[in-house]
CSV table of C-alpha atoms and ligand atoms in Angstrom, one decimal:
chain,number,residue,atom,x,y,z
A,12,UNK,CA,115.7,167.8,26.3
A,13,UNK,CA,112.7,168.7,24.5
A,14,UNK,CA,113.8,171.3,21.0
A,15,UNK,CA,111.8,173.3,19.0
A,16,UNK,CA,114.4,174.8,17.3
A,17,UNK,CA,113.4,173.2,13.9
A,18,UNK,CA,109.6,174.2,14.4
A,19,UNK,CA,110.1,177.6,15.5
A,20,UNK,CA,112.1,178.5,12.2
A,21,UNK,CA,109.4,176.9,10.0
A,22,UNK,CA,106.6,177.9,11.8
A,23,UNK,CA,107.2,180.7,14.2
A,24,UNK,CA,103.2,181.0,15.2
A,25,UNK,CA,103.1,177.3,16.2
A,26,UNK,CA,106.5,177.2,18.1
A,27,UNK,CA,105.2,179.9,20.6
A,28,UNK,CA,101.6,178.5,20.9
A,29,UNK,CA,103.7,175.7,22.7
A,30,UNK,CA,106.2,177.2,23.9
A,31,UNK,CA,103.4,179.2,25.8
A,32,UNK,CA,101.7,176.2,27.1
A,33,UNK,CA,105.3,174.9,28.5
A,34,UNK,CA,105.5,177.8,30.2
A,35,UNK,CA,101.9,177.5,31.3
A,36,UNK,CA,102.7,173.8,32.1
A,37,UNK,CA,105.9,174.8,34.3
A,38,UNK,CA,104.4,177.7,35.8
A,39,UNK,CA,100.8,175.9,36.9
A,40,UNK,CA,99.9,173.4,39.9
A,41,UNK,CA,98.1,171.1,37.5
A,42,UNK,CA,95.2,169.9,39.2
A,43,UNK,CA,92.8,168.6,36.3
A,44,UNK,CA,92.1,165.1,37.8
A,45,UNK,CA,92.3,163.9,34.2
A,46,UNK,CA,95.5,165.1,33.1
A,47,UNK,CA,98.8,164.1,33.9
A,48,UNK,CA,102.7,164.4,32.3
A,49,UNK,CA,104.0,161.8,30.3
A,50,UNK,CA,107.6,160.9,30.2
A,51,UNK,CA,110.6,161.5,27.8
A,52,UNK,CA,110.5,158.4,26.6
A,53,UNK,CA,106.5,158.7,25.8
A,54,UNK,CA,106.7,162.2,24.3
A,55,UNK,CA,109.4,160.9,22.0
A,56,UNK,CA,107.3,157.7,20.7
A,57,UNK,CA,104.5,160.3,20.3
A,58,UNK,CA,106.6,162.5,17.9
A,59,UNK,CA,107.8,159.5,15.9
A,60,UNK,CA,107.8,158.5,12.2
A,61,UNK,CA,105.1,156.1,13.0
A,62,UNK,CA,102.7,159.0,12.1
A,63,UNK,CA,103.4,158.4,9.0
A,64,UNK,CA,102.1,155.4,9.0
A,65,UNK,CA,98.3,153.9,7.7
A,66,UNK,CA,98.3,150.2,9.1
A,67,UNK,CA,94.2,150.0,9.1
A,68,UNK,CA,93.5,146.4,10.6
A,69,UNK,CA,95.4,144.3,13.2
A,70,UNK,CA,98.9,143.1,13.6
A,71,UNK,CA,99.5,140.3,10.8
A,72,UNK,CA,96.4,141.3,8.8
A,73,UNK,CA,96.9,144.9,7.6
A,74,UNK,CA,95.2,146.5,4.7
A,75,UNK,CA,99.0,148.3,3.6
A,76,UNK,CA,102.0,146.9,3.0
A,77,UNK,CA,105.2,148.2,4.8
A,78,UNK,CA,103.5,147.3,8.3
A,79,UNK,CA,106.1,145.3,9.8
A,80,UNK,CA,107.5,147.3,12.7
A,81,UNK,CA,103.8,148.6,13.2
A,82,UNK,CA,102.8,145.6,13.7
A,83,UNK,CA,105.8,145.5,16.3
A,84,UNK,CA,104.8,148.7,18.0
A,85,UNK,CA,101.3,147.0,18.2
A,86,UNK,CA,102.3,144.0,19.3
A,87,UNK,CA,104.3,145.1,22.0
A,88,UNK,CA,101.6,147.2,23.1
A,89,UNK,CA,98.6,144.7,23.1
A,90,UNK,CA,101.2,142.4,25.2
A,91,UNK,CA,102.1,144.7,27.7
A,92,UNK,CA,99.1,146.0,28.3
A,93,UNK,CA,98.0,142.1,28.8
A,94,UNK,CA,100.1,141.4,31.4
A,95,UNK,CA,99.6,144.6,33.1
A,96,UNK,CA,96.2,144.1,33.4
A,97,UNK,CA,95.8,140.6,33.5
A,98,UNK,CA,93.0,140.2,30.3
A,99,UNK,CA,94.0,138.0,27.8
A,100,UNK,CA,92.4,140.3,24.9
A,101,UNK,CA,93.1,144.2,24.4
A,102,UNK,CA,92.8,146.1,21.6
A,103,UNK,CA,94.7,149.6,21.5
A,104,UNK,CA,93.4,151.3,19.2
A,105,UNK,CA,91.0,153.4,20.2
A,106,UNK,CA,91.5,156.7,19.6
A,107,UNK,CA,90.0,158.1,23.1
A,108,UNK,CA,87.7,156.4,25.8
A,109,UNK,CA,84.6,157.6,23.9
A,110,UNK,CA,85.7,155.6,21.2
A,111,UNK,CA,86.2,152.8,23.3
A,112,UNK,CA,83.0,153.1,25.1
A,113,UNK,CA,80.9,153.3,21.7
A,114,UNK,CA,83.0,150.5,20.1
A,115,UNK,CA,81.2,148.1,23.2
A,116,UNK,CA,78.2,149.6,22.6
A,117,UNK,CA,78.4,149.3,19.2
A,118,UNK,CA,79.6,145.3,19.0
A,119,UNK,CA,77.1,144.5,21.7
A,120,UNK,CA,73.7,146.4,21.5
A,121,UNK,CA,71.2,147.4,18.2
A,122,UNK,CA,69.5,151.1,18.2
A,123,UNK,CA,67.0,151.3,21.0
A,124,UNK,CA,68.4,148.7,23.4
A,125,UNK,CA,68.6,149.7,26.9
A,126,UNK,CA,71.7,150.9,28.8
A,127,UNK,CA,71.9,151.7,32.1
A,128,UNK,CA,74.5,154.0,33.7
A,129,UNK,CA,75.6,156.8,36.1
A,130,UNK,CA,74.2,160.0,35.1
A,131,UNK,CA,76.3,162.9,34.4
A,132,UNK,CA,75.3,164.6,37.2
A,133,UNK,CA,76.1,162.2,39.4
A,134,UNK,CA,79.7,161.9,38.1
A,135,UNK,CA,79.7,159.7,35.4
A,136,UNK,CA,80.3,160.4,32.0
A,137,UNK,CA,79.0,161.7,28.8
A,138,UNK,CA,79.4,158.3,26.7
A,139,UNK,CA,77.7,156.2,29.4
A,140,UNK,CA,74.0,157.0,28.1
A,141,UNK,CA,73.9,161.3,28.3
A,142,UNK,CA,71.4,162.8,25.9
A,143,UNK,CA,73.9,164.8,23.8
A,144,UNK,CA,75.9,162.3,23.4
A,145,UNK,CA,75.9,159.1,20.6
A,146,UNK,CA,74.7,157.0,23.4
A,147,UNK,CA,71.8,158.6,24.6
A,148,UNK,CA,70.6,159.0,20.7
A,149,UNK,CA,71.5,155.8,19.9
A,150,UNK,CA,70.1,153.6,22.9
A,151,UNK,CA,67.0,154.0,25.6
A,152,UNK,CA,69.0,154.9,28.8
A,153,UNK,CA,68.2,154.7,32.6
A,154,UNK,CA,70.1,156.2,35.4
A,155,UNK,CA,71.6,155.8,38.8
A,156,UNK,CA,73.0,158.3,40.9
A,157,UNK,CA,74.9,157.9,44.7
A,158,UNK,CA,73.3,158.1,47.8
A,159,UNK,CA,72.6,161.3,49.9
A,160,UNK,CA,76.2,160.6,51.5
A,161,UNK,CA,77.5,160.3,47.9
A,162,UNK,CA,78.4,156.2,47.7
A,163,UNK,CA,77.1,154.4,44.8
A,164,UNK,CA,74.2,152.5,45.9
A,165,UNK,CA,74.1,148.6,44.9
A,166,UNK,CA,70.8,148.1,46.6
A,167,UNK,CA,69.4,151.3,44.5
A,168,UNK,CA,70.7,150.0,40.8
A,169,UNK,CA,69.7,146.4,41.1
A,170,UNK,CA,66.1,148.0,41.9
A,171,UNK,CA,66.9,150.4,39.5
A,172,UNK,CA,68.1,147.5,36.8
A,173,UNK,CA,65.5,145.4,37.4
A,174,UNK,CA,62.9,148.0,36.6
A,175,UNK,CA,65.0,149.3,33.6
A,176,UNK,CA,65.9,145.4,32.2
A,177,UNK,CA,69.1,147.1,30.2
A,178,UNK,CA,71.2,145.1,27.8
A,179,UNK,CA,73.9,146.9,29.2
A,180,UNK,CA,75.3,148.3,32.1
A,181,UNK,CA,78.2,150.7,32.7
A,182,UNK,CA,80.0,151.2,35.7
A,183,UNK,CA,83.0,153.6,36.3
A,184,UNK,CA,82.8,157.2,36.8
A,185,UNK,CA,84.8,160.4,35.8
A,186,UNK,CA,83.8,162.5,39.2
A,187,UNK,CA,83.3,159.6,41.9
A,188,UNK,CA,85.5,159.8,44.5
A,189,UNK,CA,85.3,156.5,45.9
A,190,UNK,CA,86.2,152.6,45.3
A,191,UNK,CA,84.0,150.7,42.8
A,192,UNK,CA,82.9,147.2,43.7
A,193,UNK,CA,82.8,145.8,40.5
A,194,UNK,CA,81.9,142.5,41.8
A,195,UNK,CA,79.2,143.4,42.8
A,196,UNK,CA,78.1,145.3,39.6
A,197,UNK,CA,78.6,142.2,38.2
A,198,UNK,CA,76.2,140.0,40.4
A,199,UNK,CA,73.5,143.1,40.0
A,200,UNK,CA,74.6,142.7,35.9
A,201,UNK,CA,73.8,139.0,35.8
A,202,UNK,CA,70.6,139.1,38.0
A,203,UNK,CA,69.3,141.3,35.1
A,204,UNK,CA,70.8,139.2,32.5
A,205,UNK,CA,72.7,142.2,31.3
A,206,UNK,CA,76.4,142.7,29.8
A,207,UNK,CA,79.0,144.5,32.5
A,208,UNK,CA,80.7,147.6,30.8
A,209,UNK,CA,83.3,148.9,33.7
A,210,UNK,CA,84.9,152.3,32.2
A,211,UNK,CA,88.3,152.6,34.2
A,212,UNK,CA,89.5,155.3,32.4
A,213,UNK,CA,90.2,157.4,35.6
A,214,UNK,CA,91.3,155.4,37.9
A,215,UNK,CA,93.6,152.8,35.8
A,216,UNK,CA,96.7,153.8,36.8
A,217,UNK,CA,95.6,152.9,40.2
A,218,UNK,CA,93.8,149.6,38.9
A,219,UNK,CA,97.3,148.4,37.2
A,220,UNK,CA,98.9,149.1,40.5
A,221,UNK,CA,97.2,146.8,42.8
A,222,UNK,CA,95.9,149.6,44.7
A,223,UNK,CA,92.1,149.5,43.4
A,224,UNK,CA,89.8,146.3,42.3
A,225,UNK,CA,90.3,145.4,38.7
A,226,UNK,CA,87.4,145.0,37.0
A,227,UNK,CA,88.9,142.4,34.4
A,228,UNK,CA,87.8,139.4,36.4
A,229,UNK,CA,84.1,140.1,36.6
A,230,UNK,CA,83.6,143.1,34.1
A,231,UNK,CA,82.6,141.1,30.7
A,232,UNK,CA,84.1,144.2,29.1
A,233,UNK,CA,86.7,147.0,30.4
A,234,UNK,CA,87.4,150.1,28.8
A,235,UNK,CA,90.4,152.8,29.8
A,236,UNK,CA,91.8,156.3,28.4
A,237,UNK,CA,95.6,155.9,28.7
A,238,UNK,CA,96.5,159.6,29.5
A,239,UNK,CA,95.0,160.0,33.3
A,240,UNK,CA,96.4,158.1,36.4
A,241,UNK,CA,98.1,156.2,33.7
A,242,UNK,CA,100.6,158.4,32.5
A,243,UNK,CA,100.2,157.8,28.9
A,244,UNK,CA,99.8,159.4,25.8
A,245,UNK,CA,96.1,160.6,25.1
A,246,UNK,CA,94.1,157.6,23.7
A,247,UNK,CA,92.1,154.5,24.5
A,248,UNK,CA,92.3,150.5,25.0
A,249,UNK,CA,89.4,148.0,25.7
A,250,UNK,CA,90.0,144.9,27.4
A,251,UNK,CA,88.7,141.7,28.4
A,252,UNK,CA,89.0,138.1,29.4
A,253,UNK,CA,88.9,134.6,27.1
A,254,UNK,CA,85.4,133.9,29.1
A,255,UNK,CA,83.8,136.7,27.4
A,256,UNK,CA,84.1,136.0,23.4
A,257,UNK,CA,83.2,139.2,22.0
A,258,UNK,CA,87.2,140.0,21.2
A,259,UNK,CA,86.4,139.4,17.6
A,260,UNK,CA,83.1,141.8,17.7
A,261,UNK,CA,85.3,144.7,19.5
A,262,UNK,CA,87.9,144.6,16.8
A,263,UNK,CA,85.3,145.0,13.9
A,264,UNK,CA,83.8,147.8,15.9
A,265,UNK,CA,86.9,149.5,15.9
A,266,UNK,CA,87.9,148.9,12.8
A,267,UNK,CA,86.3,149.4,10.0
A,268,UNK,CA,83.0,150.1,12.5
A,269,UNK,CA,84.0,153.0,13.7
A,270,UNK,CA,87.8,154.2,13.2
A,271,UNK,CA,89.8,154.2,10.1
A,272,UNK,CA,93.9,154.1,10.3
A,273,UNK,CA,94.8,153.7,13.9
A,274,UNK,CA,97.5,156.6,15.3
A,275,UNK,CA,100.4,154.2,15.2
A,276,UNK,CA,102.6,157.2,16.8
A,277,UNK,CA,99.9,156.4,19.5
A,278,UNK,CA,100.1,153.1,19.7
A,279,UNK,CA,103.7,153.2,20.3
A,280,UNK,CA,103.6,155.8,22.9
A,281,UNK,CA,101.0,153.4,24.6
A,282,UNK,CA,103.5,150.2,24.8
A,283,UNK,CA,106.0,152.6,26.4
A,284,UNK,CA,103.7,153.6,28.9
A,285,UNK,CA,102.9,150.0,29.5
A,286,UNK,CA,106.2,149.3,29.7
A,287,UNK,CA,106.9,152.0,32.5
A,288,UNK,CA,103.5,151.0,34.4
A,289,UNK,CA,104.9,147.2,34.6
A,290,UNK,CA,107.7,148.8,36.3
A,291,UNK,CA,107.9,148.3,40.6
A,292,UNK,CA,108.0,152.6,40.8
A,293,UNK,CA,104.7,152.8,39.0
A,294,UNK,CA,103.6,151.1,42.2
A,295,UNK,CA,105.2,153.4,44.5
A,296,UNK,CA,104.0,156.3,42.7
A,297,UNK,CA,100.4,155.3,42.0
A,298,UNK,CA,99.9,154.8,46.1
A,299,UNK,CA,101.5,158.5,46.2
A,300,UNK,CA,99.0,159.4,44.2
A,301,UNK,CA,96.3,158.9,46.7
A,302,UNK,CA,98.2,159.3,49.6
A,303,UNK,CA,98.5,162.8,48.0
A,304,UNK,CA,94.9,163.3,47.7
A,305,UNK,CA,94.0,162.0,50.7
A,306,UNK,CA,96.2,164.4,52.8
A,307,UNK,CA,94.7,167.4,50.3
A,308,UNK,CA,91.2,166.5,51.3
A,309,UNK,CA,92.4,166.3,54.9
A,310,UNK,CA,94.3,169.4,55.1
A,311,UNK,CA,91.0,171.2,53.1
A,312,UNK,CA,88.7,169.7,55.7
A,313,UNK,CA,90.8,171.1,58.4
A,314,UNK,CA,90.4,174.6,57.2
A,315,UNK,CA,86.7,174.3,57.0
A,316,UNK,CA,86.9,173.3,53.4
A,317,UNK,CA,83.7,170.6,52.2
A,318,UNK,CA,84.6,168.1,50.8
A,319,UNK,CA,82.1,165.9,48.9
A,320,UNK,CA,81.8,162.4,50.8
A,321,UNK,CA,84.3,163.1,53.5
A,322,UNK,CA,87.9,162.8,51.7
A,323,UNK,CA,88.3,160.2,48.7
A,324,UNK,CA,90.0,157.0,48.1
A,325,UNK,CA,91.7,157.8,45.2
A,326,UNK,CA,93.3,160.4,42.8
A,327,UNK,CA,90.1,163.3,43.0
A,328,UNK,CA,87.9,164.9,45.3
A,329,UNK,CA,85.1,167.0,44.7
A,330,UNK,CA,85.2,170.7,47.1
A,331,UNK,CA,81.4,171.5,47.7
A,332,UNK,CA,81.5,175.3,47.4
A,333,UNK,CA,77.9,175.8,48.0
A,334,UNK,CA,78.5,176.6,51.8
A,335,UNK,CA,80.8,179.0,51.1
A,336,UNK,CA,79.0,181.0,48.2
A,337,UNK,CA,81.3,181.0,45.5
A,338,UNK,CA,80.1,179.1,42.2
A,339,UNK,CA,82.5,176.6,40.6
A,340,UNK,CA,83.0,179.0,38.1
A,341,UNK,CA,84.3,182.0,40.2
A,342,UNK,CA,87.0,179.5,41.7
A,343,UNK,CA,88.0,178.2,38.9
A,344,UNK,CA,89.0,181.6,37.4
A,345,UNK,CA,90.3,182.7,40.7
A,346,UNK,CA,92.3,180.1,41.3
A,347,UNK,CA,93.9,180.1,37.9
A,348,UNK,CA,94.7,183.4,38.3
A,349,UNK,CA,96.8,182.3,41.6
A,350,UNK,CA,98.6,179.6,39.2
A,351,UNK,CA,96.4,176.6,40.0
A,352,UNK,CA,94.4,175.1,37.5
A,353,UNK,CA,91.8,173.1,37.9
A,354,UNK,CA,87.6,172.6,36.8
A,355,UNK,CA,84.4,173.5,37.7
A,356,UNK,CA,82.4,170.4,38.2
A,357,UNK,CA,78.7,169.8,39.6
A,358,UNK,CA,78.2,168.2,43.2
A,359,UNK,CA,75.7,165.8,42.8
A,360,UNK,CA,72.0,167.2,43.5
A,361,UNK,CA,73.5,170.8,42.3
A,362,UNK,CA,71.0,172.9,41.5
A,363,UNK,CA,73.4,176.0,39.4
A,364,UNK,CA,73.8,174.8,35.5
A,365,UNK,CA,76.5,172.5,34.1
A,366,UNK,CA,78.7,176.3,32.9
A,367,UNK,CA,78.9,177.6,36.9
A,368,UNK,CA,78.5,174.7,38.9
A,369,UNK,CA,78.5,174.6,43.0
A,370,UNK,CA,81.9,172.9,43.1
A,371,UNK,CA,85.5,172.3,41.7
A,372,UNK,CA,86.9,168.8,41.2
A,373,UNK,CA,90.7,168.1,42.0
A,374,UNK,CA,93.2,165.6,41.4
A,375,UNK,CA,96.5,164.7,42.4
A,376,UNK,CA,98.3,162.4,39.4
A,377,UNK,CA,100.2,165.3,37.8
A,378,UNK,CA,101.1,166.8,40.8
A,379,UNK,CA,102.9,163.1,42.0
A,380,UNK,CA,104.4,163.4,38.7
A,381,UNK,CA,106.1,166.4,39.5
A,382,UNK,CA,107.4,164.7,43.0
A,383,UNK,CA,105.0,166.8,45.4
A,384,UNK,CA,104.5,164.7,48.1
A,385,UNK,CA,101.9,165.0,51.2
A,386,UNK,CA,103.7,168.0,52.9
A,387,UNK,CA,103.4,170.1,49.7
A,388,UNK,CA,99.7,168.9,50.0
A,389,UNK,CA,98.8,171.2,53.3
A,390,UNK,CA,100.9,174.4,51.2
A,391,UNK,CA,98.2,174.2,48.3
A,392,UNK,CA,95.0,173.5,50.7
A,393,UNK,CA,96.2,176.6,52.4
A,394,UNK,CA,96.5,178.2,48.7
A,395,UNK,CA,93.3,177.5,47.8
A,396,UNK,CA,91.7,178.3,51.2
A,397,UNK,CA,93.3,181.8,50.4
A,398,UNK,CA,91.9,181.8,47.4
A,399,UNK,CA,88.3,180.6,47.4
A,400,UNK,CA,87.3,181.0,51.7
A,401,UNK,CA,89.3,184.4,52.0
A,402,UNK,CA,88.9,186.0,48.6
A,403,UNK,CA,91.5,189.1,49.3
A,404,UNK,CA,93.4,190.3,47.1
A,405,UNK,CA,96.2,190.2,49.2
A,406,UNK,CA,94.9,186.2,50.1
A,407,UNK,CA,95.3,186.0,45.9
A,408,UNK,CA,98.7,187.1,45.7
A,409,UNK,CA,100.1,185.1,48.6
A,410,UNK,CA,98.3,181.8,47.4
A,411,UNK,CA,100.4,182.9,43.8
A,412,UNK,CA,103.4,183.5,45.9
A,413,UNK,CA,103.2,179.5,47.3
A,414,UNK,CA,102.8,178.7,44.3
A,415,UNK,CA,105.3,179.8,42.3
A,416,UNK,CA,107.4,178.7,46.2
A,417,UNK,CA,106.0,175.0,44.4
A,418,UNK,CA,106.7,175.2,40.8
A,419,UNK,CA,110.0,176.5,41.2
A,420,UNK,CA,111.3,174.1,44.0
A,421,UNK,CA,109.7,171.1,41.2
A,422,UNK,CA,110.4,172.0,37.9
A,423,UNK,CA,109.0,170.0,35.4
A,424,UNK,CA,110.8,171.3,32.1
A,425,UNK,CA,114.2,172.8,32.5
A,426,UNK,CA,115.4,171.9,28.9
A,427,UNK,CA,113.0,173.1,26.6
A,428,UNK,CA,114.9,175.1,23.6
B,526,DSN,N1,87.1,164.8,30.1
B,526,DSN,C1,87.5,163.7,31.1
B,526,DSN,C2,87.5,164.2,32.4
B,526,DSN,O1,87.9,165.3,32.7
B,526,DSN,O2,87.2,163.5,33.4
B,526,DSN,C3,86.6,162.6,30.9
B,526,DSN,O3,86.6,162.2,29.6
């Protein structure tokens, strides 16, 4: 039970901003490969009195007093995450995985060192080395892509790396479709004599469940959002292993490098979600998850759909819509306005602009959530072949009537008051 009864007498304005994005919530197919639902129990650790909290520093060395059950929360959230992951150092406090990710870069590089990452373009992400980001300022960055069948070439970046000689190199992606061999990034890392950053912030729900490598073993450091195939509340961790001594750098980078008062309300709603990913279900349903996009990319392909690389091995896809002349753009409106949301995203070797795009990305982690399962799967391929292959109006309003079929056979808030 979820009320607003409170809010919506003392702030009317704000009470119908969200109760119009429950409705959106309940009345969308949510396929934003980076967003998922959290739980109850999560949502109610997020509203807590710990916002009230400032508790800048670590647990047992605070720079407040009146931190005792913060440094609980913390506690419990730095161990669980432990032993879900396996490291034996995390910190939680980042605020998002772009704080993580400049945290590392800020405890292990100087201005002008060399970092080398996926571009953008290619599917990584803005705080691996892009230009309009702190990291492409900040440092001299290099680039690898994926091949022309869209794999991630090791061959290519240790050529790459050995031209480049980065301090650094980053691994992980935010629009890569396929399994990361992050041993092997490793052995490319330490034939270059660099550090190992792998960003798992998509796929480490999947990671915590046994179902993809973990990084932890070979990555020296391991960033994560929490609020993807996680399940969490929006934020960020970094992890790594006793072998790796920079546990003590990370922390200053955090704090006071580059955060002030961590968002304890955060922090507890991330030791609840550890606590539900250490569960045996969170196995269960992180396999769904790609079971679930693995039947979507099949049942797409079967209707003439392209789907970048072939299918996927994990919660996204990328839908090449270049074939089909419709811009990313056009389908992401369109297919909003048949209740599915989802993004625009580049293919690699796109040639439209980063605001159209010749592609859409999808994902399947809140859909799981919900309980759709792999027959649901072929009933939203056909919506969106409707939608983005036969382009009727007509097509439009049946894809919206499956939908709403969807939504309405799995709620996802009844008791919102
Ligand atoms: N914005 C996230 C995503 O959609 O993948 C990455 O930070």
């Amino acid at each position: 039970m979820y009320s607003y009864s409170k809010l919506a007498a003392a702030d009317p304005e704000v009470a119908a901003a969200i109760k119009g994005e429950v409705d959106r919530e309940n009345s969308h197919l949510e396929m934003i490969a980076s967003e998922n639902f959290v739980s109850e129990a999560v949502m109610s650790a997020l509203g807590s009195q710990f916002t009230n909290k400032y508790a800048e520093g670590y647990p047992g060395d605070r720079y407040y007093g009146g931190c005792q059950y913060a440094d609980i929360v913390e506690n419990l959230a730095r161990d669980r995450a432990k032993e879900l992951f396996g490291c034996e150092y995390v910190n939680v406090q980042p605020h998002a995985g772009s704080q993580a990710n400049t945290a590392v870069q800020f405890a292990l590089l100087k201005p002008g060192d060399t970092i080398l990452g996926m571009s953008l373009d290619a599917g990584g992400h803005l705080s691996h080395g892009c230009v309009a980001n702190i990291s492409g300022r900040y440092f001299n960055v290099a680039n690898y892509g994926v091949n022309e069948d869209g794999y991630i070439d090791y061959d290519e970046i240790l050529k790459i790396a050995k031209e480049a000689r980065p301090k650094l190199i980053i691994c992980g992606a935010s629009a890569y479709p396929r399994k990361i061999d992050f041993k092997k990034f490793r052995e490319i890392a330490d034939e270059v004599d660099a550090f190992l950053l792998a960003d798992i912030a998509h796929i480490s729900g999947l990671v915590a469940a046994g179902c993809h490598m973990s990084p932890i073993p070979y990555a020296h450091v391991t960033t994560s959002t929490t609020h993807k195939t996680l399940r969490g509340p929006r934020g960020g961790m970094i992890m790594s292993t006793n072998d790796f001594a920079v546990d003590h750098k990370i922390d200053k980078a955090i704090f006071p490098g580059l955060q002030g008062g961590p968002l304890m309300h955060v922090i507890a709603a991330k030791a609840v979600c550890y606590g539900e990913a250490l569960k045996p279900e969170f196995k269960v349903y992180a396999q769904n998850i790609i079971d679930n996009a693995q039947a979507l990319s099949g049942n797409l392909m079967d209707r003439g759909i392209k789907v970048f690389t072939g299918g996927t091995d994990n919660h996204l896809m990328l839908v090449d819509l270049r074939p089909l002349g419709i811009s990313g753009k056009e389908a992401e409106d369109k297919l909003d306005e048949a209740g599915i949301t989802c993004n625009k995203n580049a293919i690699p070797n796109d040639t439209s602009s980063r605001s159209v795009t010749g592609g859409i990305r999808l994902g399947t982690a809140a859909l799981t959530t919900r309980g759709l399962g792999t027959a649901d799967m072929e009933t939203i391929a056909e919506a969106i072949k409707l939608v983005i292959v036969d382009r009727t109006t007509e097509a439009k309003n049946e894809a919206k009537r499956m939908v709403t079929e969807l939504t309405e056979r799995y709620p996802l808030y009844e008791n919102v008051e």
